[in-house]
Short mmCIF file of C-alpha atoms and ligand atoms in Angstrom, two decimals:
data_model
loop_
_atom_site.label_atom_id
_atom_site.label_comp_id
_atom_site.label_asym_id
_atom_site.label_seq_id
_atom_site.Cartn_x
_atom_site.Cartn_y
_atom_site.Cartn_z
CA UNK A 1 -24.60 54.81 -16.83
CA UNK A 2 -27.82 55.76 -15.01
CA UNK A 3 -28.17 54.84 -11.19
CA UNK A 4 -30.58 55.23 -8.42
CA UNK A 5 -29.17 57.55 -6.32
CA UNK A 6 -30.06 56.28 -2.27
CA UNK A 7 -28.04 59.10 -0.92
CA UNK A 8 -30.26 61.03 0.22
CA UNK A 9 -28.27 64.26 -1.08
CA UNK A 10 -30.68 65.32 -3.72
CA UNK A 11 -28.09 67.60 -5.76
CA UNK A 12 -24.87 64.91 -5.54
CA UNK A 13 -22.34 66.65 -7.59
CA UNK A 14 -20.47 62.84 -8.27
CA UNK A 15 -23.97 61.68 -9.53
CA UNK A 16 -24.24 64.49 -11.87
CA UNK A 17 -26.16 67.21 -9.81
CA UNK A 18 -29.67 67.87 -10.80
CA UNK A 19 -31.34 65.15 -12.15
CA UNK A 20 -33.40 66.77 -14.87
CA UNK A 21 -37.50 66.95 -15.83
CA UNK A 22 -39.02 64.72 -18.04
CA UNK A 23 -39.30 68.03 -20.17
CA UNK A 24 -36.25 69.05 -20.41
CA UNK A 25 -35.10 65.38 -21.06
CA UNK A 26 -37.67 65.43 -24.22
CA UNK A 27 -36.38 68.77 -25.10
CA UNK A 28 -32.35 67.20 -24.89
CA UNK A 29 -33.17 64.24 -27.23
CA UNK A 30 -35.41 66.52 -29.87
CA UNK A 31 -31.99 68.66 -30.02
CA UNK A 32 -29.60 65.88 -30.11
CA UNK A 33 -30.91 65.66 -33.95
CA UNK A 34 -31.00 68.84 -36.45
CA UNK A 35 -32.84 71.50 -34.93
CA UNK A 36 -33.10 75.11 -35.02
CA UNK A 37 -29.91 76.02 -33.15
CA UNK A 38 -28.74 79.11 -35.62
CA UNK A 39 -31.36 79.56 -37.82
CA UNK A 40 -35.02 81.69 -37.25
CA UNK A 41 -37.66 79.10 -39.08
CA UNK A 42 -39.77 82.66 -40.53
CA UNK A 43 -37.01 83.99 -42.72
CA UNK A 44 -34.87 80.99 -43.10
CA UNK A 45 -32.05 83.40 -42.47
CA UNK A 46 -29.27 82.57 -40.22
CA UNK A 47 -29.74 83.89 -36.47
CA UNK A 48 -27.64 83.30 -33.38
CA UNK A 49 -27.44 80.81 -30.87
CA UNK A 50 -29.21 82.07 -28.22
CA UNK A 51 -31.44 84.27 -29.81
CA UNK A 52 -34.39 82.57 -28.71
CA UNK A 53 -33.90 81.89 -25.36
CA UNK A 54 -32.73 85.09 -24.09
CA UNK A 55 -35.54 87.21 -24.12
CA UNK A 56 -37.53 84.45 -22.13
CA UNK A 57 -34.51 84.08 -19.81
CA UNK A 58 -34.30 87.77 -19.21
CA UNK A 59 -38.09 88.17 -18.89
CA UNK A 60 -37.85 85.19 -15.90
CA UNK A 61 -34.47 86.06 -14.00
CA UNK A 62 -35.68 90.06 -14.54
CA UNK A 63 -32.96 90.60 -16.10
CA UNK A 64 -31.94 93.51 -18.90
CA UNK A 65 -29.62 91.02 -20.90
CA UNK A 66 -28.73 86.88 -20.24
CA UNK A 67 -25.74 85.11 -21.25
CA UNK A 68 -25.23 81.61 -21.20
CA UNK A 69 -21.77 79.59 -20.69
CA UNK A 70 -21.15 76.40 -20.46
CA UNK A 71 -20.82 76.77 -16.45
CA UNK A 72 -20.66 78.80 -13.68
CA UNK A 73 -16.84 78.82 -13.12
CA UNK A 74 -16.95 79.62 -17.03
CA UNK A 75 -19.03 82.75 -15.98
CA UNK A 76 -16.65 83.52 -13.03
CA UNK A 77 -13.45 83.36 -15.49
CA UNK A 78 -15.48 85.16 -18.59
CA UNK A 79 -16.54 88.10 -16.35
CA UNK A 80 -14.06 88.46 -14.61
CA UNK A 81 -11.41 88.49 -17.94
CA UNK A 82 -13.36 90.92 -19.57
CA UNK A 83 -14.55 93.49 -16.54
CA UNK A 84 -11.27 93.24 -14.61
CA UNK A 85 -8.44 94.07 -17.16
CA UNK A 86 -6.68 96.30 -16.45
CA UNK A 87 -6.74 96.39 -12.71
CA UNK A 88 -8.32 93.76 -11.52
CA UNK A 89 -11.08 92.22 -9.46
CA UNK A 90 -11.55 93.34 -5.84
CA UNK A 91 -12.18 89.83 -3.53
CA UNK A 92 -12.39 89.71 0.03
CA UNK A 93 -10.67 87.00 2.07
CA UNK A 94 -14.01 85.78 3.90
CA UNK A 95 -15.34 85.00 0.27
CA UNK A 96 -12.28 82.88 -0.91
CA UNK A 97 -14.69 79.88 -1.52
CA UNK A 98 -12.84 76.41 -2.52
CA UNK A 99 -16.09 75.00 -4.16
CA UNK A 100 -14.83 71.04 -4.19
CA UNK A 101 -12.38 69.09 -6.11
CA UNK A 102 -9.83 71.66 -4.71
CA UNK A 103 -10.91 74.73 -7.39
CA UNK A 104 -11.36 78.10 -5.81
CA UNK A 105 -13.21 80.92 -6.38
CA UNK A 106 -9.78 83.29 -6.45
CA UNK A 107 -7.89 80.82 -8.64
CA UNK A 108 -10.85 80.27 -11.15
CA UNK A 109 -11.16 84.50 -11.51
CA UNK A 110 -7.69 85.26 -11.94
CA UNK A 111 -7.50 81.78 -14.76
CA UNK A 112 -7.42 84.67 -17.27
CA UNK A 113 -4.59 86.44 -16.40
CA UNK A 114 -6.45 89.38 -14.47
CA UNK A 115 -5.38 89.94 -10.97
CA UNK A 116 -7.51 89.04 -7.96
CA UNK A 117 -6.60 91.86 -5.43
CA UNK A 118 -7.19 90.46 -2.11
CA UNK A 119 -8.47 92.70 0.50
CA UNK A 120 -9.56 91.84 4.48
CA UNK A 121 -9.23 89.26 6.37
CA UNK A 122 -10.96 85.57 7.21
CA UNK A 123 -13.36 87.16 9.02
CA UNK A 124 -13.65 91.05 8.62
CA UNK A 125 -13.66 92.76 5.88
CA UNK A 126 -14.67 97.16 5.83
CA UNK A 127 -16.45 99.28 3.25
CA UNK A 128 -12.72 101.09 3.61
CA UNK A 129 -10.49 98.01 2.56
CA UNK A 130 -13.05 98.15 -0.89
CA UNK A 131 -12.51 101.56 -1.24
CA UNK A 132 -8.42 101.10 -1.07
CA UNK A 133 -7.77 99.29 -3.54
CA UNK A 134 -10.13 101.15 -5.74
CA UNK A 135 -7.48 103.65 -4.98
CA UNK A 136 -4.57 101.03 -5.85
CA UNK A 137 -3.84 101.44 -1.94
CA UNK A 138 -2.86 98.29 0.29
CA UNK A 139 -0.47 95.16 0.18
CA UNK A 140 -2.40 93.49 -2.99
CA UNK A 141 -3.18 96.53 -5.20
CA UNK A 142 0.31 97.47 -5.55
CA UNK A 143 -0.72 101.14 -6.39
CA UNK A 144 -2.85 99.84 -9.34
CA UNK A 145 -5.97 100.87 -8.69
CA UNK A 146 -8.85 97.59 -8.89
CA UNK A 147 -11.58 97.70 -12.05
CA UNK A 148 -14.26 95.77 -10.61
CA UNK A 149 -15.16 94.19 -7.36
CA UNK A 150 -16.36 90.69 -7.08
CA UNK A 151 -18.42 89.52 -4.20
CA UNK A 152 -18.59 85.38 -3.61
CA UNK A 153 -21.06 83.93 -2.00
CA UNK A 154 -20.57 81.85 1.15
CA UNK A 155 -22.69 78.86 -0.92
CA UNK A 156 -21.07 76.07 0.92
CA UNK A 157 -20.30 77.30 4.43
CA UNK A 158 -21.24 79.76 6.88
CA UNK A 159 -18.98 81.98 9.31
CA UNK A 160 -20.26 82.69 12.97
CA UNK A 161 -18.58 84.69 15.92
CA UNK A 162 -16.21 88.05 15.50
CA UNK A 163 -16.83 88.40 11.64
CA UNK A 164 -18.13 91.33 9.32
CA UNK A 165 -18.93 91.69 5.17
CA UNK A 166 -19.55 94.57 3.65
CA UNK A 167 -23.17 94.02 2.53
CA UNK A 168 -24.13 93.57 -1.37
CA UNK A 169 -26.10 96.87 -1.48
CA UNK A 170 -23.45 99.02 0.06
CA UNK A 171 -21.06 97.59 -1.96
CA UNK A 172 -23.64 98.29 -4.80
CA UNK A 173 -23.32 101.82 -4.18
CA UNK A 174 -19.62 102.35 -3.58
CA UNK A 175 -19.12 100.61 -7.51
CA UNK A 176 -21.95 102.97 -8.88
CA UNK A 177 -19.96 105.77 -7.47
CA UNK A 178 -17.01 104.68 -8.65
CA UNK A 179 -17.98 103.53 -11.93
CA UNK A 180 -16.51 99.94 -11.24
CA UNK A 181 -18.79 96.69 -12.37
CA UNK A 182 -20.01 94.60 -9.41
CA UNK A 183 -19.82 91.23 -10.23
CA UNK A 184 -21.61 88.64 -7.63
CA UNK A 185 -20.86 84.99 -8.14
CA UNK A 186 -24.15 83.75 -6.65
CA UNK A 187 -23.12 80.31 -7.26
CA UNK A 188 -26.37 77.89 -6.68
CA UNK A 189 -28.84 80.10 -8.45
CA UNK A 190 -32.19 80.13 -7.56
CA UNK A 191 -35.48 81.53 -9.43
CA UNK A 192 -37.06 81.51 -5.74
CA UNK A 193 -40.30 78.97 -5.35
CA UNK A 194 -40.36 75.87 -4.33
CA UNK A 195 -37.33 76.03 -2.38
CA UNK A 196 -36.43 76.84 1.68
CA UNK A 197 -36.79 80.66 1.41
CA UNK A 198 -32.69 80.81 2.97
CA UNK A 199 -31.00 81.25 -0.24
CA UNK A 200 -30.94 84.31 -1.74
CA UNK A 201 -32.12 84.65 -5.86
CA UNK A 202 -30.94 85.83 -8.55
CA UNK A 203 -33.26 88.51 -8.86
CA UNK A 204 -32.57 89.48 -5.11
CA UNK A 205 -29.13 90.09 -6.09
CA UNK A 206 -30.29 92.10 -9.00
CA UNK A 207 -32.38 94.02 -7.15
CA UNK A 208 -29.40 95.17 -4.68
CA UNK A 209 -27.80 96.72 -7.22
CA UNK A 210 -25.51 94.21 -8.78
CA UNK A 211 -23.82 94.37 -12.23
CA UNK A 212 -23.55 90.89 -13.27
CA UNK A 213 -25.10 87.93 -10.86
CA UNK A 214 -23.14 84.46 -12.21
CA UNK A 215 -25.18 81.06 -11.37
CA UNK A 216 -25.14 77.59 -12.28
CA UNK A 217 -27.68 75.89 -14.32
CA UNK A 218 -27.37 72.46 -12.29
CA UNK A 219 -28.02 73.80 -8.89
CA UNK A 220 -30.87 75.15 -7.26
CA UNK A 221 -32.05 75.75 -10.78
CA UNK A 222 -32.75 71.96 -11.36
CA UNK A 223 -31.40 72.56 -14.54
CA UNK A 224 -28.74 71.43 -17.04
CA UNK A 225 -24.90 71.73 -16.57
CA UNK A 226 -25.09 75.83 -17.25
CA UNK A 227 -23.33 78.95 -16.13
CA UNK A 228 -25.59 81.95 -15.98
CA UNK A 229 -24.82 85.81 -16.59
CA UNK A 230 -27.18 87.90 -15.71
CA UNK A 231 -27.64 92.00 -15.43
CA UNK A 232 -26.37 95.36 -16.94
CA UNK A 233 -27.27 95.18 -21.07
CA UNK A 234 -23.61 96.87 -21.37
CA UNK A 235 -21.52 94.53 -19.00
CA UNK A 236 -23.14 91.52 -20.36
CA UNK A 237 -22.67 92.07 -23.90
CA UNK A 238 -19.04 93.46 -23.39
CA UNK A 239 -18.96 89.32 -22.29
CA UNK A 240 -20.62 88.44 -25.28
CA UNK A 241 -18.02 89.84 -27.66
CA UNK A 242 -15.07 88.71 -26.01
CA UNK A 243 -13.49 85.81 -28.08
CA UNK A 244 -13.21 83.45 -24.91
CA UNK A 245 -17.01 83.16 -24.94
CA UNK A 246 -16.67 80.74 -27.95
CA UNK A 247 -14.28 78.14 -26.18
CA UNK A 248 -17.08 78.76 -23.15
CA UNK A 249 -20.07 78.31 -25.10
CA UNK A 250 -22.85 75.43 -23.99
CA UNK A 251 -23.70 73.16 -26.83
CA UNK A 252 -27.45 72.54 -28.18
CA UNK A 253 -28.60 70.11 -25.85
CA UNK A 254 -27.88 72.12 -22.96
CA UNK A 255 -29.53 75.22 -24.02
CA UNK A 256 -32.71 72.77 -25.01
CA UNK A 257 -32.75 71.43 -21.35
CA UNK A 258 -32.26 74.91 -20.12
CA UNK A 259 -34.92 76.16 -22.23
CA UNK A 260 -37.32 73.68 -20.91
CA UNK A 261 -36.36 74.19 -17.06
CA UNK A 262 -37.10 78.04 -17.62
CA UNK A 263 -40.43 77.26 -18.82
CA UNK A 264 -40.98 74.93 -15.76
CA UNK A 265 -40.26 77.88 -13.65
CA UNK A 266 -41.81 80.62 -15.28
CA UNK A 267 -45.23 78.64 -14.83
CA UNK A 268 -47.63 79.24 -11.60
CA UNK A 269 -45.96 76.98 -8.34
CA UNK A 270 -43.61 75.12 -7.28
CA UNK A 271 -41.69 73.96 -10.87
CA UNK A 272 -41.95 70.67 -11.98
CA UNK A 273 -38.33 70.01 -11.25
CA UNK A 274 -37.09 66.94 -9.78
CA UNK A 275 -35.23 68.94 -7.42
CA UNK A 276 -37.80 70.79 -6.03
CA UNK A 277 -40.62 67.62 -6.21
CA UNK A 278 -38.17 65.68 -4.00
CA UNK A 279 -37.54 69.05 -1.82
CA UNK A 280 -41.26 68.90 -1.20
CA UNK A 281 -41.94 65.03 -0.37
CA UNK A 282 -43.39 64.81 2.73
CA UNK A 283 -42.45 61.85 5.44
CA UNK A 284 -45.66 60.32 5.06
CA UNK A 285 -45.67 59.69 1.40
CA UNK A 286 -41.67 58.37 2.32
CA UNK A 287 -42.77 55.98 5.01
CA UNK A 288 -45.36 54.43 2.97
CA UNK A 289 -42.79 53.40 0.89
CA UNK A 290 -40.26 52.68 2.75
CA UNK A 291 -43.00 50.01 4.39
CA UNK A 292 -44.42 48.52 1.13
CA UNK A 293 -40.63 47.93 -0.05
CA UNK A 294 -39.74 46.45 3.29
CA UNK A 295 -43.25 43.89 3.60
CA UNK A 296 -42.46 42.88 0.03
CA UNK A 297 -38.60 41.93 1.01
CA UNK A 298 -39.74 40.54 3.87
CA UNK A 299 -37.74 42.12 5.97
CA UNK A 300 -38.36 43.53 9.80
CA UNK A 301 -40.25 46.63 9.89
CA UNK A 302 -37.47 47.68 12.18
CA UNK A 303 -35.75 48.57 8.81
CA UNK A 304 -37.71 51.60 8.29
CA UNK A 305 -35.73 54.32 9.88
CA UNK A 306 -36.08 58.29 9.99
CA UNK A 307 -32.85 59.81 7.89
CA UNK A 308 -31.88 63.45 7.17
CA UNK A 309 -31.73 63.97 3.84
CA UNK A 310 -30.18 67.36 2.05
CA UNK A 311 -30.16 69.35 -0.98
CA UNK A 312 -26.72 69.50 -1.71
CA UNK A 313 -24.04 70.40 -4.32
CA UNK A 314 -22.37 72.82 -2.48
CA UNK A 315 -25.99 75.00 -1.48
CA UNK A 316 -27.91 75.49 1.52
CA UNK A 317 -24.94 74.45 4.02
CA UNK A 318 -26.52 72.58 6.81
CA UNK A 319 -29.79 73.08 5.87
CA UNK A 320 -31.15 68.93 6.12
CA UNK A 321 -34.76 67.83 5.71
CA UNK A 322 -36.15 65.07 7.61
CA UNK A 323 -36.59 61.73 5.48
CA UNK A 324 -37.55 58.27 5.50
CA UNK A 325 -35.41 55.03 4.11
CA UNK A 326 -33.96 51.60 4.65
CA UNK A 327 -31.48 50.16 6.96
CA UNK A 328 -30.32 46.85 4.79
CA UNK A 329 -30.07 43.84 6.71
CA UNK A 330 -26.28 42.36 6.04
CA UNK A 331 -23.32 41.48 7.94
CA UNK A 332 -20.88 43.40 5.68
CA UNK A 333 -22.34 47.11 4.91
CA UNK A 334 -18.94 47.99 2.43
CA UNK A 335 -19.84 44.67 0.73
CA UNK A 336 -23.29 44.91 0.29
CA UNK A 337 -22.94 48.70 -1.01
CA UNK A 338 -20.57 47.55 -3.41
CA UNK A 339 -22.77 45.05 -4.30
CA UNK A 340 -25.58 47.45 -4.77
CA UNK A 341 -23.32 49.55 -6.67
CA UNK A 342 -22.35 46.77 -9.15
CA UNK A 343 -25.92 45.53 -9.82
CA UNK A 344 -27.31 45.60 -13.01
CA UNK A 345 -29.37 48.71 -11.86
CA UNK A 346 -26.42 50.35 -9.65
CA UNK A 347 -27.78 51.70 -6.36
CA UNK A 348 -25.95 54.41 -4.45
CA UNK A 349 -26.62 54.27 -0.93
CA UNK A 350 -24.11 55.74 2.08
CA UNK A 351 -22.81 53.90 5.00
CA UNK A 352 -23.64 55.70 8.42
CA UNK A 353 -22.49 54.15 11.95
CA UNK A 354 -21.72 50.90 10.15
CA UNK A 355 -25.21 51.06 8.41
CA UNK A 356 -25.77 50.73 4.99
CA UNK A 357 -28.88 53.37 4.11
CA UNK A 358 -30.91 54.04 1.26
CA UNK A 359 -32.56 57.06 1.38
CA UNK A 360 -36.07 57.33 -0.51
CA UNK A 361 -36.40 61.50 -0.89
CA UNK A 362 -33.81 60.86 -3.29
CA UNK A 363 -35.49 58.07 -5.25
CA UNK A 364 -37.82 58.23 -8.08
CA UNK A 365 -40.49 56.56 -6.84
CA UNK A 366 -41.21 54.63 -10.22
CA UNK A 367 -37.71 53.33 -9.14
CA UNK A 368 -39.09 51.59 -6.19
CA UNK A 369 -39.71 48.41 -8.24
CA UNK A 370 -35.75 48.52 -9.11
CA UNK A 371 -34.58 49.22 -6.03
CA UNK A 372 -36.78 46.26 -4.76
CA UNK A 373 -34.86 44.05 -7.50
CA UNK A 374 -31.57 45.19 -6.72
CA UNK A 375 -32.19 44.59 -2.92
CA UNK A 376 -33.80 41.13 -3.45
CA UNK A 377 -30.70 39.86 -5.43
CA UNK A 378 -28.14 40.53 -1.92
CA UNK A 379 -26.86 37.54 -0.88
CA UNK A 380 -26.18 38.37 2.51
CA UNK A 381 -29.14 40.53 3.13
C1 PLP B 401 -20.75 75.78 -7.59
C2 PLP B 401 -20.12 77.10 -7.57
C3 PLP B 401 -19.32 77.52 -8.65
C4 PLP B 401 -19.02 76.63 -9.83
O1 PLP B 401 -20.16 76.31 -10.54
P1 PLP B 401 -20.10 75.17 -11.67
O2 PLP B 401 -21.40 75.33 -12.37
O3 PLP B 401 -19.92 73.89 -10.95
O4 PLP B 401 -18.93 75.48 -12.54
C5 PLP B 401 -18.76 78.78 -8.60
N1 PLP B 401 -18.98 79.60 -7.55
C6 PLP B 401 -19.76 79.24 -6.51
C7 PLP B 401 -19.96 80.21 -5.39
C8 PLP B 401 -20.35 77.98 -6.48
O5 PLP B 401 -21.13 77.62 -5.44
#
């Protein structure tokens, strides 16, 4: 069931993440029919999957070779299956992300029955503890010696004070030497424009020397539910050809919206992605709102009131925006936000200081009109 999402988290991972272009919603439906999934329309002859987005992916991301799952903990557990038999994959302690809903970065890598050789500690980890169990030296390699590293990114929190990582080029180098894959589980990938320049790309990542970057589809992508591979020709298609890429494959619709939200991003600008549209409203454009839906409840303009919105879904930790939105008038906030929630049009709003707020950054704004309706119907308000 569709809702208005008041939150004022623009990537809400309970209200399905990235709320997708009008494009890639067009391209969805044409897909939901017959389309050309497997099949190239000059010869009539059957053709894979993918075959048609892949050189357009790979000529975006910069990429040599692009593989598609169905998402990015489907990456994680594909790459790491394949590149990390026999030995295993290399992980240091300061990356042992728990993304939310209690799954973890370590767990989901070693899903396939590879082991995850932990090296470091919470906070420091040396070029030397990498190069150990390479060697099958310390506590975790158990004198097998690793077959890949894997580098997690710190996507939903930061570490401050006595702490040190071994940095993605160095680590880069020490796999080239060594002949090991780097895998980097970027998480919230990013093409780069139209977002805060704090998150690093995938290309970036490429660029430092990287084997295979994994990213989700239905992060800072603005994209569909999608778990990107991207990097080495070799590494990639040694993924392809494993059998577990059929039980992780994305179905048509997916690839369609993905499809679409490449093409938003490969054009000049900021894409025309929700997610980066509402990135870039500015407070102005939110107060005007905010006051025209307030006048026409007749409320107090005293309801207006400055929020911090944020992008979400496990990215950008701490990284808020400032945004504009309502402060409903009622006695009982719970109530009234259940209320909201069980209108006809539900409404997702969050409860701050025993305040019910609805944020507008993460609004449509040709759902004012709703939102209006839903607000006017309140009893208490
Ligand atoms: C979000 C995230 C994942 C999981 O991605 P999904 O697309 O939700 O499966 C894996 N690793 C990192 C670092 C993440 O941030």
């Amino acid at each position: 069931m569709r809702v208005i999402n008041a939150t004022g988290v623009i990537l809400h991972t309970n209200l399905g993440r990235a709320p997708l272009s009008q494009g890639a919603i067009d391209a969805m439906a044409d897909a939901a029919r017959y389309c050309d999934l497997e099949v190239g329309l000059s010869d009539g002859k059957r053709g894979s999957r993918f075959a048609w987005l892949r050189p357009f992916m790979c000529a975006v991301i910069g990429a040599e070779d692009v593989q598609v799952v169905n998402n990015n903990a489907a990456a994680l557990l594909l790459a790491c299956t394949v590149l990390g038999a026999p030995g295993g994959v290399v992980l240091s302690r300061g990356q042992m992300v728990e993304i939310g809903d209690s799954f973890r970065v370590a767990t989901m890598a070693g899903a396939g029955g590879v082991r995850v050789v932990g090296i470091g500690s919470t906070n420091r980890t040396h070029l030397r503890d990498y190069e150990q169990a390479l060697d099958g030296e310390g506590p975790d390699a158990q004198g097998v010696p690793a077959s890949a590293l894997l580098w997690c990114h710190q996507s939903n929190f930061k570490q401050d004070g006595y702490v040190k990582e071994v940095g993605l080029a160095e680590l880069a180098k020490l796999a080239k030497a060594r002949s090991v894959p780097l895998i980097a589980d970027l998480g919230s990938g990013s093409l780069g424009a139209g977002l805060p320049a704090i998150e690093p790309t995938i290309s970036e990542y490429l660029e430092q020397g990287v084997d295979l970057v994994l990213a989700s589809g239905d992060k800072l992508l603005g994209g569909p539910q999608a778990g990107i591979i991207a990097g080495t020709a070799k590494y990639v298609e040694r993924c392809r050809r494993f059998p577990m890429s059929r039980a992780l494959r994305p179905d048509k619709t997916a690839l369609a919206a993905l499809h679409a939200t490449f093409a938003a991003h490969a054009r000049e600008g900021s894409p025309a992605i929700p997610l980066h549209e509402m990135v870039a409203l500015d407070e102005a454009g939110l107060r005007a709102r905010a006051q025209a839906l307030v006048e026409a409840l007749g409320w107090d303009e005293s309801r207006v009131v400055p929020l911090q919105a944020a992008i979400g879904g496990g990215s950008l930790p701490g990284d808020t925006m400032p945004s504009v939105g309502l402060w409903v008038p009622c006695a009982k906030p719970s109530a009234s936000a259940r209320a909201l929630r069980l209108g006809s049009m539900p409404v997702i709003g969050r409860i701050e200081d025993e305040r019910l707020l609805l944020d507008l950054r993460t609004v449509d704004p040709q759902d004012d009109a709703l939102l209006r309706g839903a607000l006017a119907s309140l009893s208490d308000a």
